[in-house]
JSON list of C-alpha atoms in Angstrom, two decimals:
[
{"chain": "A", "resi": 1, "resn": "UNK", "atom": "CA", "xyz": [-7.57, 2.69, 9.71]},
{"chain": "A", "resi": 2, "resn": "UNK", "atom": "CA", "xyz": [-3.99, 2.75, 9.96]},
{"chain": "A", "resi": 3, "resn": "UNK", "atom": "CA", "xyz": [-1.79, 5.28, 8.32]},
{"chain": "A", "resi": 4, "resn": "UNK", "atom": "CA", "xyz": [1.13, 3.74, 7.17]},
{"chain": "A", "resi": 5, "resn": "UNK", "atom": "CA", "xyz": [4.41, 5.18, 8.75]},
{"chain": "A", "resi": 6, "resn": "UNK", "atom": "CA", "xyz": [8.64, 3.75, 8.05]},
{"chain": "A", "resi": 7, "resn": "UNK", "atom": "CA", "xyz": [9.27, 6.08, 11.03]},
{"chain": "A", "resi": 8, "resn": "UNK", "atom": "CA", "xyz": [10.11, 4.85, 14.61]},
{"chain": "A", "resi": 9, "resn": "UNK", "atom": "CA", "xyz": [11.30, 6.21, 17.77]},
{"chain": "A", "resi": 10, "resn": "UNK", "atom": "CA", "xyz": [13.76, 5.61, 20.34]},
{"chain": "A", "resi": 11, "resn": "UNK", "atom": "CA", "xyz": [13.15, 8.37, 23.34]},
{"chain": "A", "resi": 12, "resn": "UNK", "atom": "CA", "xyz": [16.14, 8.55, 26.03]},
{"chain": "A", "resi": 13, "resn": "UNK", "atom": "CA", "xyz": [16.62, 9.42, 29.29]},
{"chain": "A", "resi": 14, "resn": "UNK", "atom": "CA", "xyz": [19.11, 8.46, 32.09]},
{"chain": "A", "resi": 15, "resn": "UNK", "atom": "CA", "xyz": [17.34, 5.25, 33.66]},
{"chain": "A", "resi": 16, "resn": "UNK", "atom": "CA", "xyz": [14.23, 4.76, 31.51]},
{"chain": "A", "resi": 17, "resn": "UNK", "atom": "CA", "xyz": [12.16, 4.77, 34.54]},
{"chain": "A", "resi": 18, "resn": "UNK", "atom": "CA", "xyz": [10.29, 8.01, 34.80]},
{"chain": "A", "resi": 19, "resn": "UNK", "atom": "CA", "xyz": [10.66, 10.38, 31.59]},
{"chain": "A", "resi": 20, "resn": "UNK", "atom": "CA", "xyz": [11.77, 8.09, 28.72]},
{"chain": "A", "resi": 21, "resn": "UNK", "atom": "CA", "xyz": [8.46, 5.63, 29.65]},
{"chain": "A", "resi": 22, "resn": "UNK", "atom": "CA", "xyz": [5.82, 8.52, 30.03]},
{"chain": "A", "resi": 23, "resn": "UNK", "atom": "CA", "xyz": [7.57, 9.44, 26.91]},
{"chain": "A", "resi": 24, "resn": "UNK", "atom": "CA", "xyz": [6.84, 6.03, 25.11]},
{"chain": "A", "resi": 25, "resn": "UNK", "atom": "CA", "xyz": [3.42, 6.17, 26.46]},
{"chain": "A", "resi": 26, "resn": "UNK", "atom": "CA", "xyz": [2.35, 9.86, 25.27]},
{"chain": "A", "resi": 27, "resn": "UNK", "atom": "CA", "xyz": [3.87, 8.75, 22.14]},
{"chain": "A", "resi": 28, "resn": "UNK", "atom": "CA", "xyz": [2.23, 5.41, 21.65]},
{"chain": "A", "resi": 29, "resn": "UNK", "atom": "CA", "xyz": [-1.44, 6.86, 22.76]},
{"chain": "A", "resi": 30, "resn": "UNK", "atom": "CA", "xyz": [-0.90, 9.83, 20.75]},
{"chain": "A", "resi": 31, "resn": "UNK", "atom": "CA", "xyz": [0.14, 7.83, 17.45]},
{"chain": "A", "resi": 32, "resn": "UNK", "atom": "CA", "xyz": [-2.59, 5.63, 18.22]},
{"chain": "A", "resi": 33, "resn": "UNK", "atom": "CA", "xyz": [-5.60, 8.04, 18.40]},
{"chain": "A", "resi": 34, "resn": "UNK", "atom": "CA", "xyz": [-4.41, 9.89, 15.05]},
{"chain": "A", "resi": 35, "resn": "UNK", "atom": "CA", "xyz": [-4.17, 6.21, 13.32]},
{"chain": "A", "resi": 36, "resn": "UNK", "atom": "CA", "xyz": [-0.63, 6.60, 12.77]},
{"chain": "A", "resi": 37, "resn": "UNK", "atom": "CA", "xyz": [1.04, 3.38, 13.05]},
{"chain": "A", "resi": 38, "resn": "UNK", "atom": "CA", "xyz": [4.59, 3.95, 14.19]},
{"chain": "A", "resi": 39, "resn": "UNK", "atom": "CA", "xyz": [6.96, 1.83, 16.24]},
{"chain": "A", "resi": 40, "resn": "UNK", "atom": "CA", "xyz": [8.29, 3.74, 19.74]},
{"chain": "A", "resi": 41, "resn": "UNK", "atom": "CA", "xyz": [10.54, 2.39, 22.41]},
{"chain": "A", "resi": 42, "resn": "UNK", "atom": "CA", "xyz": [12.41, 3.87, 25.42]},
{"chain": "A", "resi": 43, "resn": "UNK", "atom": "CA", "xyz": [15.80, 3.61, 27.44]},
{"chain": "A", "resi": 44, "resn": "UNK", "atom": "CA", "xyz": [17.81, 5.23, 29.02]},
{"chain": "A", "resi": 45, "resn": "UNK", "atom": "CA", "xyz": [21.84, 5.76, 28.99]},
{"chain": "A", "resi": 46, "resn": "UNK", "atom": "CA", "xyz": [22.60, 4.38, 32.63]},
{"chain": "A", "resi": 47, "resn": "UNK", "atom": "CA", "xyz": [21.94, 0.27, 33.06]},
{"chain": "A", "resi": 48, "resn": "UNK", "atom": "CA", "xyz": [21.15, 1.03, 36.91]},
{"chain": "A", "resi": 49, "resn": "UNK", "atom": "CA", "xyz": [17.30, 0.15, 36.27]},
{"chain": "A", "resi": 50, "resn": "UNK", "atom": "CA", "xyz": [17.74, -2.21, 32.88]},
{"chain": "A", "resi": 51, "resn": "UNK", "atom": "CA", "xyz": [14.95, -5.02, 33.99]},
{"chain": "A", "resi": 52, "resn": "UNK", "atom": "CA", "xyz": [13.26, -2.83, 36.39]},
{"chain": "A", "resi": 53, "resn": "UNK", "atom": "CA", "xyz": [9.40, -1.92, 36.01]},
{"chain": "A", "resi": 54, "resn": "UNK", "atom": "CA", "xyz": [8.84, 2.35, 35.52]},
{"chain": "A", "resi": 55, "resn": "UNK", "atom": "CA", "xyz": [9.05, 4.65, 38.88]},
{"chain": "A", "resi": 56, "resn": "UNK", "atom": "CA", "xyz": [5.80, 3.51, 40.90]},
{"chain": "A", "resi": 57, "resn": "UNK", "atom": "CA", "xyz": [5.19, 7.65, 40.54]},
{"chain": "A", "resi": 58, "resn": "UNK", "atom": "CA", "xyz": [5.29, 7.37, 37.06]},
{"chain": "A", "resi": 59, "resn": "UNK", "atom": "CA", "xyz": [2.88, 4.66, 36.60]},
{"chain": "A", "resi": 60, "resn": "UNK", "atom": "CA", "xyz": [0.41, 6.67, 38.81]},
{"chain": "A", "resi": 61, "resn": "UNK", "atom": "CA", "xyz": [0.11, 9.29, 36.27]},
{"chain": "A", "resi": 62, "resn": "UNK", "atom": "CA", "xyz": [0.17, 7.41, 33.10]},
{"chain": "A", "resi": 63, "resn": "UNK", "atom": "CA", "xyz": [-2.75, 5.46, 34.53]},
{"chain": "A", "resi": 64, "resn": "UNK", "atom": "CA", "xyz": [-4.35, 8.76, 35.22]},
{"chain": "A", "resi": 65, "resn": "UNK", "atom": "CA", "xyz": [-4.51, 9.71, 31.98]},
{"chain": "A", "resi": 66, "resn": "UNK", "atom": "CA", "xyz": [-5.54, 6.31, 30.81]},
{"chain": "A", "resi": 67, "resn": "UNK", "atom": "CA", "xyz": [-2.31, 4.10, 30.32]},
{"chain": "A", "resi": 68, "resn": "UNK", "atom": "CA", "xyz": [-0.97, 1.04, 31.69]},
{"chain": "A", "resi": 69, "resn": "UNK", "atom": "CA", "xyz": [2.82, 1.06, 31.69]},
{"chain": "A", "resi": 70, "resn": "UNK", "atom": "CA", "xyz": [3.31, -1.51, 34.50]},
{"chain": "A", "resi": 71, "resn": "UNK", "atom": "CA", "xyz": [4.74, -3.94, 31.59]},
{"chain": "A", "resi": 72, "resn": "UNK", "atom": "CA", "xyz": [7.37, -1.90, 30.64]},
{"chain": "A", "resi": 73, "resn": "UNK", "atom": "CA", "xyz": [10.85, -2.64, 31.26]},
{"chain": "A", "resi": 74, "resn": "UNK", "atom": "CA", "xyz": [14.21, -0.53, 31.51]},
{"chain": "A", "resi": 75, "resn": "UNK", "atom": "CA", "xyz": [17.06, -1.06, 29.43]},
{"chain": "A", "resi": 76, "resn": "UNK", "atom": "CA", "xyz": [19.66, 0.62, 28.33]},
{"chain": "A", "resi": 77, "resn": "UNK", "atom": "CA", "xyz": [20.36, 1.59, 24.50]},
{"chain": "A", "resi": 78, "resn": "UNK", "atom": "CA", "xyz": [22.70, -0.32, 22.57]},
{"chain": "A", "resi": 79, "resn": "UNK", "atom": "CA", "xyz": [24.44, 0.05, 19.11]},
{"chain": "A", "resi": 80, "resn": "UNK", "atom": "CA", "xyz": [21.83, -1.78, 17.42]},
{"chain": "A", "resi": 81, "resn": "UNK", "atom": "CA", "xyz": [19.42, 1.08, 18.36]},
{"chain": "A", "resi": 82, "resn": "UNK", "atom": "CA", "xyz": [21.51, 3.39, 16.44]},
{"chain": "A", "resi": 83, "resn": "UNK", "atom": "CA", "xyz": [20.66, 1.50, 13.14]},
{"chain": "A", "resi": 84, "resn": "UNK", "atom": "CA", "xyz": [17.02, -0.18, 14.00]},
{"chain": "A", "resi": 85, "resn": "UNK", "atom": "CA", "xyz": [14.88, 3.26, 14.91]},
{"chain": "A", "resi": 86, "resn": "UNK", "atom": "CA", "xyz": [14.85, 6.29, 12.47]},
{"chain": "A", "resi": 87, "resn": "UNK", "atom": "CA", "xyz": [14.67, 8.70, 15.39]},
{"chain": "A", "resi": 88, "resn": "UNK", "atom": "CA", "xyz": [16.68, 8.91, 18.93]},
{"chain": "A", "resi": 89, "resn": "UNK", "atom": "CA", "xyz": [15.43, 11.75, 21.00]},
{"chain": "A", "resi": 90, "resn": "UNK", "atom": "CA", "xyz": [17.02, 12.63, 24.36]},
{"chain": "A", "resi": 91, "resn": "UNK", "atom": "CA", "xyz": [14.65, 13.90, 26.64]},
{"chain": "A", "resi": 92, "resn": "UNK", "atom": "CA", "xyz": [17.82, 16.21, 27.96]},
{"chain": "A", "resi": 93, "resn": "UNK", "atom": "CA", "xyz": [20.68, 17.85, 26.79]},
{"chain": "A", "resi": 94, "resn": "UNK", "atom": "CA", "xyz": [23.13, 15.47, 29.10]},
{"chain": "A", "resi": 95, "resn": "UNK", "atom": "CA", "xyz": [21.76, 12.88, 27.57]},
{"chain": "A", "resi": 96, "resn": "UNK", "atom": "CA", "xyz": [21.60, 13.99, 23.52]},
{"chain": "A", "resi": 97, "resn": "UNK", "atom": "CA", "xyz": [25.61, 14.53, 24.39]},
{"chain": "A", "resi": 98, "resn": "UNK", "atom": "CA", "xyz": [25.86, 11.18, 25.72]},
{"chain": "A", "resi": 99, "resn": "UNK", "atom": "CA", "xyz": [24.15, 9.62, 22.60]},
{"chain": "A", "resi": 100, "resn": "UNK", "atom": "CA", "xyz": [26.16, 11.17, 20.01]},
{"chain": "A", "resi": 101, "resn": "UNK", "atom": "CA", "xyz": [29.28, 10.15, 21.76]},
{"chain": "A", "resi": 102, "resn": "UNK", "atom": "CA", "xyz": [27.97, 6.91, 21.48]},
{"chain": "A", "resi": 103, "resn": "UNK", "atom": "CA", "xyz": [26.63, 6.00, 18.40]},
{"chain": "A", "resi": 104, "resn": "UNK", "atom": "CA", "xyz": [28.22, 3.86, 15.90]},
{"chain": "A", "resi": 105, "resn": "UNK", "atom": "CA", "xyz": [29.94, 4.94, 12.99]},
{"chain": "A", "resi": 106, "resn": "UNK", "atom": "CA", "xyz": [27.35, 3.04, 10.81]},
{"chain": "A", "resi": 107, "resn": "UNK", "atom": "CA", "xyz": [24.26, 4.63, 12.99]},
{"chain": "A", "resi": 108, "resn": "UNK", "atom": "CA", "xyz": [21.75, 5.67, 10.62]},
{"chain": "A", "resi": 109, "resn": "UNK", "atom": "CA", "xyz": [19.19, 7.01, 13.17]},
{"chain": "A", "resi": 110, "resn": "UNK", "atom": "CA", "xyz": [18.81, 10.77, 13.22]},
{"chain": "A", "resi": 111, "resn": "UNK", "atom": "CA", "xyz": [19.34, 12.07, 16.67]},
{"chain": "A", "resi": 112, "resn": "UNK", "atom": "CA", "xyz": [18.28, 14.85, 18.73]},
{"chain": "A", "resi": 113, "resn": "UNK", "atom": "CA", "xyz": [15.96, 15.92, 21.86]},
{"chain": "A", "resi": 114, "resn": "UNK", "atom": "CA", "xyz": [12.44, 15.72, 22.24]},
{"chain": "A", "resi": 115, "resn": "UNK", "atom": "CA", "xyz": [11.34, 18.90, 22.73]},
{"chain": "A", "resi": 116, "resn": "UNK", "atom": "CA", "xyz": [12.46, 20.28, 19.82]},
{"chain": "A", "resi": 117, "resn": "UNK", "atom": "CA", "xyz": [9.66, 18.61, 18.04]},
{"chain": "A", "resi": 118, "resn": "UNK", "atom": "CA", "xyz": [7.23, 21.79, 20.04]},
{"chain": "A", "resi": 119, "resn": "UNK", "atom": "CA", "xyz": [6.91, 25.16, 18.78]},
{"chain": "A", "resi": 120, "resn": "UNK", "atom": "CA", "xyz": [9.19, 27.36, 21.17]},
{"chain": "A", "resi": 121, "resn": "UNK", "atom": "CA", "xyz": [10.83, 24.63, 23.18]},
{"chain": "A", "resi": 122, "resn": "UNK", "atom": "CA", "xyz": [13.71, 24.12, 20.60]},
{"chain": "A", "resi": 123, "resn": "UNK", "atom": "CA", "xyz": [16.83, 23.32, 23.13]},
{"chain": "A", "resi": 124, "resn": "UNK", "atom": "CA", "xyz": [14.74, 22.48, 26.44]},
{"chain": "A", "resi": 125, "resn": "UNK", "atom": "CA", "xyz": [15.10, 19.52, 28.86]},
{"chain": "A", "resi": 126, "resn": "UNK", "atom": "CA", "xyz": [12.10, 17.82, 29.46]},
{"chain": "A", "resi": 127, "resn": "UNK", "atom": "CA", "xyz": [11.23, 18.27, 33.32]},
{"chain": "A", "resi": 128, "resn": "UNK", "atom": "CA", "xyz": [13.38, 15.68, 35.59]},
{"chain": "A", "resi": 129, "resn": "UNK", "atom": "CA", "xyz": [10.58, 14.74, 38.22]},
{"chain": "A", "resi": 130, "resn": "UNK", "atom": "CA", "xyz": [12.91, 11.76, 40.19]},
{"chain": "A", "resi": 131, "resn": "UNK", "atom": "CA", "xyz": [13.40, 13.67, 43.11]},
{"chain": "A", "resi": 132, "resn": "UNK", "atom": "CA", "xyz": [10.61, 15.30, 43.97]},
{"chain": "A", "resi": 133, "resn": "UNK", "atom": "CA", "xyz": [7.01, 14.53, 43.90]},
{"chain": "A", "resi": 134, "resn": "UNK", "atom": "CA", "xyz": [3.67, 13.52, 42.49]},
{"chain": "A", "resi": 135, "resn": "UNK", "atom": "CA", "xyz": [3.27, 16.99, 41.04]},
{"chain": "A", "resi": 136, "resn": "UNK", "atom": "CA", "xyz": [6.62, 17.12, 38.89]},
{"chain": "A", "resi": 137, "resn": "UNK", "atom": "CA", "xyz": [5.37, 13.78, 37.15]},
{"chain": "A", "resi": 138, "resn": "UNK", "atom": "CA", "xyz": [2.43, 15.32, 36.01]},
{"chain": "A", "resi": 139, "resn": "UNK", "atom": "CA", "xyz": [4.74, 18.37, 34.70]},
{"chain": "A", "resi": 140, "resn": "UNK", "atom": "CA", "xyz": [6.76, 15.34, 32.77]},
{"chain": "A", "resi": 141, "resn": "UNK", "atom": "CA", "xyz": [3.57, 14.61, 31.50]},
{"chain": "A", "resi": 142, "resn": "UNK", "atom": "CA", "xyz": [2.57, 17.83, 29.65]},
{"chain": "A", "resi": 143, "resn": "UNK", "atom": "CA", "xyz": [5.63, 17.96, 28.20]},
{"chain": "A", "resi": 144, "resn": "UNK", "atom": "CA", "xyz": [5.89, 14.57, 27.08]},
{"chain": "A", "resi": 145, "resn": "UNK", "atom": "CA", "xyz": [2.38, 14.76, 25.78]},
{"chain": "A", "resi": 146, "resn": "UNK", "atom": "CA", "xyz": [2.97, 17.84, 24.44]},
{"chain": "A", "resi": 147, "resn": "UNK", "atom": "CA", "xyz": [5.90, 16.54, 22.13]},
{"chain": "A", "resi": 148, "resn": "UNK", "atom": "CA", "xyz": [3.90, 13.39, 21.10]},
{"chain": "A", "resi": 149, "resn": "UNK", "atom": "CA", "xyz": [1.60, 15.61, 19.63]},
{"chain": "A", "resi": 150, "resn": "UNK", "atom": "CA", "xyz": [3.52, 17.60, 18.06]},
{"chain": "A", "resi": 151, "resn": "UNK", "atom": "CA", "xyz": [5.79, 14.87, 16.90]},
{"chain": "A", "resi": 152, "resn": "UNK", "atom": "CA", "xyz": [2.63, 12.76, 15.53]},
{"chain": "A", "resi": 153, "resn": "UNK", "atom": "CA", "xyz": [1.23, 15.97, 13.77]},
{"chain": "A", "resi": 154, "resn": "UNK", "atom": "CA", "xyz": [4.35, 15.91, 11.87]},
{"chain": "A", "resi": 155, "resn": "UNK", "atom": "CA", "xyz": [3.58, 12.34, 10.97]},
{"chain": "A", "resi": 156, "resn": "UNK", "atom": "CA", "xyz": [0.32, 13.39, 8.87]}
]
C-alpha cells in the first residue's frame, strides 16, 4: 500500500554521475520499502556528462546493495526544475551556492543540501568519491542512504 506523498525531490551534484544517482537510488529504494510514494530525480550543475550512463564505480555499488542504475541518465538541471520538484538538495555546499544563484525568480522548490536531512550532519558535503576508488563509493553510499532514510522518515 502506497502512502500518498505531493513531495518530490531533485538531488544535485556536479555531473550527476556518481553522488546525485546513488542519491536517487537510496532515495527511490528507501521510499519504496516504507510505501511512500514520492517522485525523485537527479542532476547535476555541469552538462559535461548530460546523456551519459552513472560512473561504472557507481553502478558497482548500487548493484551491491540491490539496485540497477545502468538506465539512468545525466542531465543537467534546468529552470523548470526549480518549479516542478518541491525539494532541491545539493549533495555539497559548491553546489547549494550554485543552485540558488540559479534559480528562477518564480522557483517554488525549497532548496538546500542533503545532509541536513541527518541528525548531526547539518552543513556537511556528502563524500566526493570521483577520484579515488571503489572504497569512497561505498562511503557515498552510507551517506546517501543514510539521508534517504532520514529524509523518508520525515515523510511518515
Amino acid at each position: 500500500m502506497s502512502l500518498p506523498s505531493d513531495r518530490s525531490f531533485l538531488l544535485v551534484c556536479l555531473g550527476n554521475i556518481c553522488r546525485s544517482p546513488l542519491a536517487e537510488a537510496a532515495l527511490r529504494d528507501a521510499a519504496a520499502r516504507a510505501g511512500v510514494a514520492i517522485a525523485v530525480d537527479s542532476a547535476g550543475t555541469g552538462a559535461w556528462h548530460v546523456g551519459n550512463p552513472p560512473d561504472p564505480r557507481s553502478q558497482a555499488v548500487a548493484l551491491a546493495h540491490g539496485i540497477d542504475i545502468s538506465g539512468y541518465r545525466g542531465r543537467q538541471v534546468e529552470a523548470a526544475d526549480y518549479r516542478r520538484f518541491t525539494d532541491i538538495l545539493a549533495l555539497d555546499k559548491d553546489n547549494l551556492v550554485e543552485l540558488r544563484r540559479r534559480a528562477p525568480s518564480d522557483a517554488t522548490a525549497r532548496i538546500g543540501l542533503l545532509m541536513d536531512a541527518v541528525p548531526g550532519r547539518k552543513g556537511q558535503a556528502v563524500a566526493d568519491p570521483y577520484y579515488g576508488d571503489a572504497a569512497g563509493f561505498e562511503v557515498t553510499w552510507a551517506d546517501v542512504s543514510a539521508a534517504a532514510e532520514a529524509i523518508v522518515a520525515g515523510l511518515r
